[in-house]
Each structure stands twice: as structure tokens, then as C-alpha cells.
Amino acid sequence: MSLSSAQVLVESLEKKSRILDEIIKENEAQERLFKQEELNLEALDSSSDKMGALAEKLELLDEGFESVYDRIREELIENKQAYRVEIKRMQELIAEITEKTVSINAARMRNKMQAEQQFKKSRQQIGSASSQMKVSKNYYNHMNSLNYVAPQFYDSKK
């Protein structure tokens, strides 16, 4: 194995860290969206699409990292001294990635709760509008029936 394979692992972890930074920024953008009085569904949809694309990139990086690591794991374990700089950098990056992942999961849970509140508020507004329409219709029907005067001179004894 050459140093380039170990360097590939380090670069993969660095890319993963950068993508996690982008995900953190996108989570913050979603949080701002959910804090708005009126939820912008187009912006939320766009943000969700970006998050999906970033998640796909992460998945590809993870698969690539695992395949390279599986190929060179034995060499890394046997020659720890030769790769100590790369191993140390990988350990630092893994710790950083773990911290970012925990932060992202916490932000996702907060966003999920805010989304549920926004959707609940929207459902209440829809229900309120529906009940207002029902009340208006009943009022209209009731008022129309008040204007109806039965014939006064109609002989019903026939």
C-alpha cells in the first residue's frame, strides 16, 4: 500500500466534514423558515431537495471510504508507525464528524418539532376557515328563510 491510499481516506473524511458543514447551514436555513409566521413551502421544498442531494453525497463518500478502508485495513494496522500522521488526522476528523453528526441530529429534531407546530397551525387555520364557511352558509340559509312569507290568503281546506 502506498501513502496515497491512506491520504485518500483522509481526503474522504475531509470532504465528509465539508458536506456536514453544508448540512448544518441548510438545517439553520430550515430553522429560520420554520420560525417565520407564514411557512414558505417553496423554500422548504428547495431546502429539502438540497438536503437530499447532500445526503446522497455523504452516502457515496461513506461507501467509497469503506471500500478503500477494507482494502488497506490490514496494512494500516500492521504499519501504524508508517501511517501515524494519517491515522492521527483520521482520528481527529472522525471525532469532528461525530460531533457534527450529533449537532445535525439535534437540529433535525428541533426542526421536526417546529415543522409539526407549523403544520398544526396550518390545519387549525384550514379548520377555522372551513367552520367559518359553514357558519356563513348557515347564516345565509337562515336569513333567506326569514324573508320567506307563507301565502296568507291560501285556502288549505280543499
PDB file of C-alpha atoms in Angstrom:
ATOM      1  CA  MET A   1       0.000   0.000   0.000  1.00  0.00           C
ATOM      2  CA  SER A   2       1.195   3.491  -0.696  1.00  0.00           C
ATOM      3  CA  LEU A   3       0.736   6.631   1.325  1.00  0.00           C
ATOM      4  CA  SER A   4      -1.715   7.760  -1.322  1.00  0.00           C
ATOM      5  CA  SER A   5      -4.316   5.209  -0.170  1.00  0.00           C
ATOM      6  CA  ALA A   6      -4.113   6.493   3.390  1.00  0.00           C
ATOM      7  CA  GLN A   7      -4.279  10.025   2.033  1.00  0.00           C
ATOM      8  CA  VAL A   8      -7.419   9.076   0.071  1.00  0.00           C
ATOM      9  CA  LEU A   9      -9.059   8.106   3.368  1.00  0.00           C
ATOM     10  CA  VAL A  10      -8.074  11.433   4.934  1.00  0.00           C
ATOM     11  CA  GLU A  11      -9.385  13.372   1.934  1.00  0.00           C
ATOM     12  CA  SER A  12     -12.632  11.416   2.030  1.00  0.00           C
ATOM     13  CA  LEU A  13     -13.122  12.315   5.679  1.00  0.00           C
ATOM     14  CA  GLU A  14     -12.311  15.960   4.952  1.00  0.00           C
ATOM     15  CA  LYS A  15     -14.928  16.008   2.170  1.00  0.00           C
ATOM     16  CA  LYS A  16     -17.434  14.427   4.531  1.00  0.00           C
ATOM     17  CA  SER A  17     -16.709  17.121   7.099  1.00  0.00           C
ATOM     18  CA  ARG A  18     -17.288  19.852   4.488  1.00  0.00           C
ATOM     19  CA  ILE A  19     -20.578  18.270   3.416  1.00  0.00           C
ATOM     20  CA  LEU A  20     -21.668  18.064   7.050  1.00  0.00           C
ATOM     21  CA  ASP A  21     -20.901  21.805   7.328  1.00  0.00           C
ATOM     22  CA  GLU A  22     -23.215  22.401   4.367  1.00  0.00           C
ATOM     23  CA  ILE A  23     -25.905  20.277   6.010  1.00  0.00           C
ATOM     24  CA  ILE A  24     -25.554  22.311   9.214  1.00  0.00           C
ATOM     25  CA  LYS A  25     -26.033  25.521   7.198  1.00  0.00           C
ATOM     26  CA  GLU A  26     -29.079  24.053   5.473  1.00  0.00           C
ATOM     27  CA  ASN A  27     -30.528  22.966   8.837  1.00  0.00           C
ATOM     28  CA  GLU A  28     -30.106  26.550  10.055  1.00  0.00           C
ATOM     29  CA  ALA A  29     -31.879  27.815   6.929  1.00  0.00           C
ATOM     30  CA  GLN A  30     -34.755  25.411   7.577  1.00  0.00           C
ATOM     31  CA  GLU A  31     -34.911  26.540  11.185  1.00  0.00           C
ATOM     32  CA  ARG A  32     -35.281  30.154  10.013  1.00  0.00           C
ATOM     33  CA  LEU A  33     -38.059  29.050   7.643  1.00  0.00           C
ATOM     34  CA  PHE A  34     -39.970  27.331  10.435  1.00  0.00           C
ATOM     35  CA  LYS A  35     -39.658  30.363  12.700  1.00  0.00           C
ATOM     36  CA  GLN A  36     -41.396  32.590  10.155  1.00  0.00           C
ATOM     37  CA  GLU A  37     -45.040  33.423  10.755  1.00  0.00           C
ATOM     38  CA  GLU A  38     -46.051  32.155   7.315  1.00  0.00           C
ATOM     39  CA  LEU A  39     -44.295  28.979   6.159  1.00  0.00           C
ATOM     40  CA  ASN A  40     -42.730  29.325   2.690  1.00  0.00           C
ATOM     41  CA  LEU A  41     -43.382  25.886   1.213  1.00  0.00           C
ATOM     42  CA  GLU A  42     -41.361  26.516  -1.957  1.00  0.00           C
ATOM     43  CA  ALA A  43     -38.259  27.461   0.044  1.00  0.00           C
ATOM     44  CA  LEU A  44     -38.807  24.453   2.326  1.00  0.00           C
ATOM     45  CA  ASP A  45     -39.117  22.153  -0.688  1.00  0.00           C
ATOM     46  CA  SER A  46     -35.938  23.582  -2.219  1.00  0.00           C
ATOM     47  CA  SER A  47     -34.114  23.179   1.081  1.00  0.00           C
ATOM     48  CA  SER A  48     -35.304  19.585   1.393  1.00  0.00           C
ATOM     49  CA  ASP A  49     -34.032  18.856  -2.117  1.00  0.00           C
ATOM     50  CA  LYS A  50     -30.618  20.283  -1.203  1.00  0.00           C
ATOM     51  CA  MET A  51     -30.547  18.147   1.938  1.00  0.00           C
ATOM     52  CA  GLY A  52     -31.379  15.059  -0.116  1.00  0.00           C
ATOM     53  CA  ALA A  53     -28.560  15.770  -2.566  1.00  0.00           C
ATOM     54  CA  LEU A  54     -26.118  16.304   0.302  1.00  0.00           C
ATOM     55  CA  ALA A  55     -27.248  13.060   1.944  1.00  0.00           C
ATOM     56  CA  GLU A  56     -26.604  11.199  -1.326  1.00  0.00           C
ATOM     57  CA  LYS A  57     -23.096  12.665  -1.494  1.00  0.00           C
ATOM     58  CA  LEU A  58     -22.467  11.543   2.077  1.00  0.00           C
ATOM     59  CA  GLU A  59     -23.646   8.046   1.273  1.00  0.00           C
ATOM     60  CA  LEU A  60     -21.316   7.827  -1.726  1.00  0.00           C
ATOM     61  CA  LEU A  61     -18.393   9.080   0.347  1.00  0.00           C
ATOM     62  CA  ASP A  62     -19.143   6.543   3.074  1.00  0.00           C
ATOM     63  CA  GLU A  63     -19.282   3.696   0.584  1.00  0.00           C
ATOM     64  CA  GLY A  64     -16.004   4.797  -1.016  1.00  0.00           C
ATOM     65  CA  PHE A  65     -14.324   5.209   2.353  1.00  0.00           C
ATOM     66  CA  GLU A  66     -15.418   1.757   3.497  1.00  0.00           C
ATOM     67  CA  SER A  67     -14.236   0.062   0.324  1.00  0.00           C
ATOM     68  CA  VAL A  68     -10.812   1.726   0.490  1.00  0.00           C
ATOM     69  CA  TYR A  69     -10.511   1.079   4.221  1.00  0.00           C
ATOM     70  CA  ASP A  70     -11.447  -2.588   3.821  1.00  0.00           C
ATOM     71  CA  ARG A  71      -8.754  -2.907   1.183  1.00  0.00           C
ATOM     72  CA  ILE A  72      -5.962  -1.293   3.254  1.00  0.00           C
ATOM     73  CA  ARG A  73      -7.026  -2.004   6.836  1.00  0.00           C
ATOM     74  CA  GLU A  74      -4.508  -4.788   7.404  1.00  0.00           C
ATOM     75  CA  GLU A  75      -1.670  -2.616   6.146  1.00  0.00           C
ATOM     76  CA  LEU A  76      -2.711   0.273   8.415  1.00  0.00           C
ATOM     77  CA  ILE A  77      -2.839  -1.981  11.459  1.00  0.00           C
ATOM     78  CA  GLU A  78       0.485  -3.673  10.738  1.00  0.00           C
ATOM     79  CA  ASN A  79       2.373  -0.446   9.958  1.00  0.00           C
ATOM     80  CA  LYS A  80       0.928   2.012  12.427  1.00  0.00           C
ATOM     81  CA  GLN A  81       4.197   3.901  12.703  1.00  0.00           C
ATOM     82  CA  ALA A  82       4.490   4.495   8.976  1.00  0.00           C
ATOM     83  CA  TYR A  83       0.968   5.933   8.831  1.00  0.00           C
ATOM     84  CA  ARG A  84       0.828   7.613  12.228  1.00  0.00           C
ATOM     85  CA  VAL A  85       0.308  11.109  10.770  1.00  0.00           C
ATOM     86  CA  GLU A  86      -2.559   9.956   8.564  1.00  0.00           C
ATOM     87  CA  ILE A  87      -4.074   7.827  11.342  1.00  0.00           C
ATOM     88  CA  LYS A  88      -3.933  10.742  13.767  1.00  0.00           C
ATOM     89  CA  ARG A  89      -5.564  13.051  11.206  1.00  0.00           C
ATOM     90  CA  MET A  90      -8.272  10.447  10.525  1.00  0.00           C
ATOM     91  CA  GLN A  91      -8.967  10.140  14.260  1.00  0.00           C
ATOM     92  CA  GLU A  92      -9.296  13.923  14.534  1.00  0.00           C
ATOM     93  CA  LEU A  93     -11.606  14.051  11.536  1.00  0.00           C
ATOM     94  CA  ILE A  94     -13.732  11.177  12.833  1.00  0.00           C
ATOM     95  CA  ALA A  95     -14.139  12.962  16.173  1.00  0.00           C
ATOM     96  CA  GLU A  96     -15.063  16.177  14.337  1.00  0.00           C
ATOM     97  CA  ILE A  97     -17.524  14.319  12.098  1.00  0.00           C
ATOM     98  CA  THR A  98     -19.115  12.610  15.097  1.00  0.00           C
ATOM     99  CA  GLU A  99     -19.589  15.963  16.815  1.00  0.00           C
ATOM    100  CA  LYS A 100     -21.129  17.465  13.697  1.00  0.00           C
ATOM    101  CA  THR A 101     -23.417  14.473  13.263  1.00  0.00           C
ATOM    102  CA  VAL A 102     -24.712  14.845  16.814  1.00  0.00           C
ATOM    103  CA  SER A 103     -25.281  18.551  16.184  1.00  0.00           C
ATOM    104  CA  ILE A 104     -27.127  17.812  12.940  1.00  0.00           C
ATOM    105  CA  ASN A 105     -29.362  15.210  14.584  1.00  0.00           C
ATOM    106  CA  ALA A 106     -30.267  17.652  17.367  1.00  0.00           C
ATOM    107  CA  ALA A 107     -31.069  20.366  14.820  1.00  0.00           C
ATOM    108  CA  ARG A 108     -33.170  17.915  12.792  1.00  0.00           C
ATOM    109  CA  MET A 109     -35.205  17.030  15.869  1.00  0.00           C
ATOM    110  CA  ARG A 110     -35.761  20.734  16.640  1.00  0.00           C
ATOM    111  CA  ASN A 111     -36.777  21.356  13.037  1.00  0.00           C
ATOM    112  CA  LYS A 112     -39.127  18.392  13.107  1.00  0.00           C
ATOM    113  CA  MET A 113     -40.863  19.761  16.187  1.00  0.00           C
ATOM    114  CA  GLN A 114     -41.131  23.222  14.622  1.00  0.00           C
ATOM    115  CA  ALA A 115     -42.477  21.701  11.403  1.00  0.00           C
ATOM    116  CA  GLU A 116     -45.130  19.816  13.332  1.00  0.00           C
ATOM    117  CA  GLN A 117     -46.143  23.050  15.062  1.00  0.00           C
ATOM    118  CA  GLN A 118     -46.319  24.890  11.733  1.00  0.00           C
ATOM    119  CA  PHE A 119     -48.413  22.131  10.161  1.00  0.00           C
ATOM    120  CA  LYS A 120     -50.695  22.004  13.201  1.00  0.00           C
ATOM    121  CA  LYS A 121     -51.189  25.751  12.938  1.00  0.00           C
ATOM    122  CA  SER A 122     -51.968  25.403   9.223  1.00  0.00           C
ATOM    123  CA  ARG A 123     -54.508  22.644   9.906  1.00  0.00           C
ATOM    124  CA  GLN A 124     -56.154  24.828  12.547  1.00  0.00           C
ATOM    125  CA  GLN A 125     -56.358  27.721  10.101  1.00  0.00           C
ATOM    126  CA  ILE A 126     -57.895  25.447   7.489  1.00  0.00           C
ATOM    127  CA  GLY A 127     -60.355  24.082  10.049  1.00  0.00           C
ATOM    128  CA  SER A 128     -61.192  27.611  11.163  1.00  0.00           C
ATOM    129  CA  ALA A 129     -61.798  28.722   7.584  1.00  0.00           C
ATOM    130  CA  SER A 130     -63.971  25.662   6.989  1.00  0.00           C
ATOM    131  CA  SER A 131     -66.066  26.326  10.078  1.00  0.00           C
ATOM    132  CA  GLN A 132     -66.353  29.998   9.121  1.00  0.00           C
ATOM    133  CA  MET A 133     -67.651  28.967   5.702  1.00  0.00           C
ATOM    134  CA  LYS A 134     -70.146  26.610   7.346  1.00  0.00           C
ATOM    135  CA  VAL A 135     -71.339  29.361   9.703  1.00  0.00           C
ATOM    136  CA  SER A 136     -71.654  31.779   6.780  1.00  0.00           C
ATOM    137  CA  LYS A 137     -73.656  29.252   4.773  1.00  0.00           C
ATOM    138  CA  ASN A 138     -75.959  28.539   7.705  1.00  0.00           C
ATOM    139  CA  TYR A 139     -76.423  32.267   8.283  1.00  0.00           C
ATOM    140  CA  TYR A 140     -77.187  32.816   4.593  1.00  0.00           C
ATOM    141  CA  ASN A 141     -79.708  29.951   4.537  1.00  0.00           C
ATOM    142  CA  HIS A 142     -81.293  31.130   7.772  1.00  0.00           C
ATOM    143  CA  MET A 143     -81.586  34.709   6.556  1.00  0.00           C
ATOM    144  CA  ASN A 144     -83.128  33.565   3.266  1.00  0.00           C
ATOM    145  CA  SER A 145     -85.728  31.575   5.147  1.00  0.00           C
ATOM    146  CA  LEU A 146     -86.633  34.634   7.232  1.00  0.00           C
ATOM    147  CA  ASN A 147     -87.601  36.546   4.117  1.00  0.00           C
ATOM    148  CA  TYR A 148     -89.974  33.796   3.086  1.00  0.00           C
ATOM    149  CA  VAL A 149     -93.547  34.640   3.938  1.00  0.00           C
ATOM    150  CA  ALA A 150     -96.110  31.875   3.503  1.00  0.00           C
ATOM    151  CA  PRO A 151     -99.123  32.782   1.418  1.00  0.00           C
ATOM    152  CA  GLN A 152    -101.682  34.484   3.668  1.00  0.00           C
ATOM    153  CA  PHE A 153    -104.772  34.017   1.559  1.00  0.00           C
ATOM    154  CA  TYR A 154    -104.317  30.479   0.526  1.00  0.00           C
ATOM    155  CA  ASP A 155    -107.236  28.212   1.260  1.00  0.00           C
ATOM    156  CA  SER A 156    -105.917  24.964   2.594  1.00  0.00           C
ATOM    157  CA  LYS A 157    -109.311  23.372   3.317  1.00  0.00           C
ATOM    158  CA  LYS A 158    -109.819  21.977  -0.111  1.00  0.00           C
TER     159      LYS A 158
END
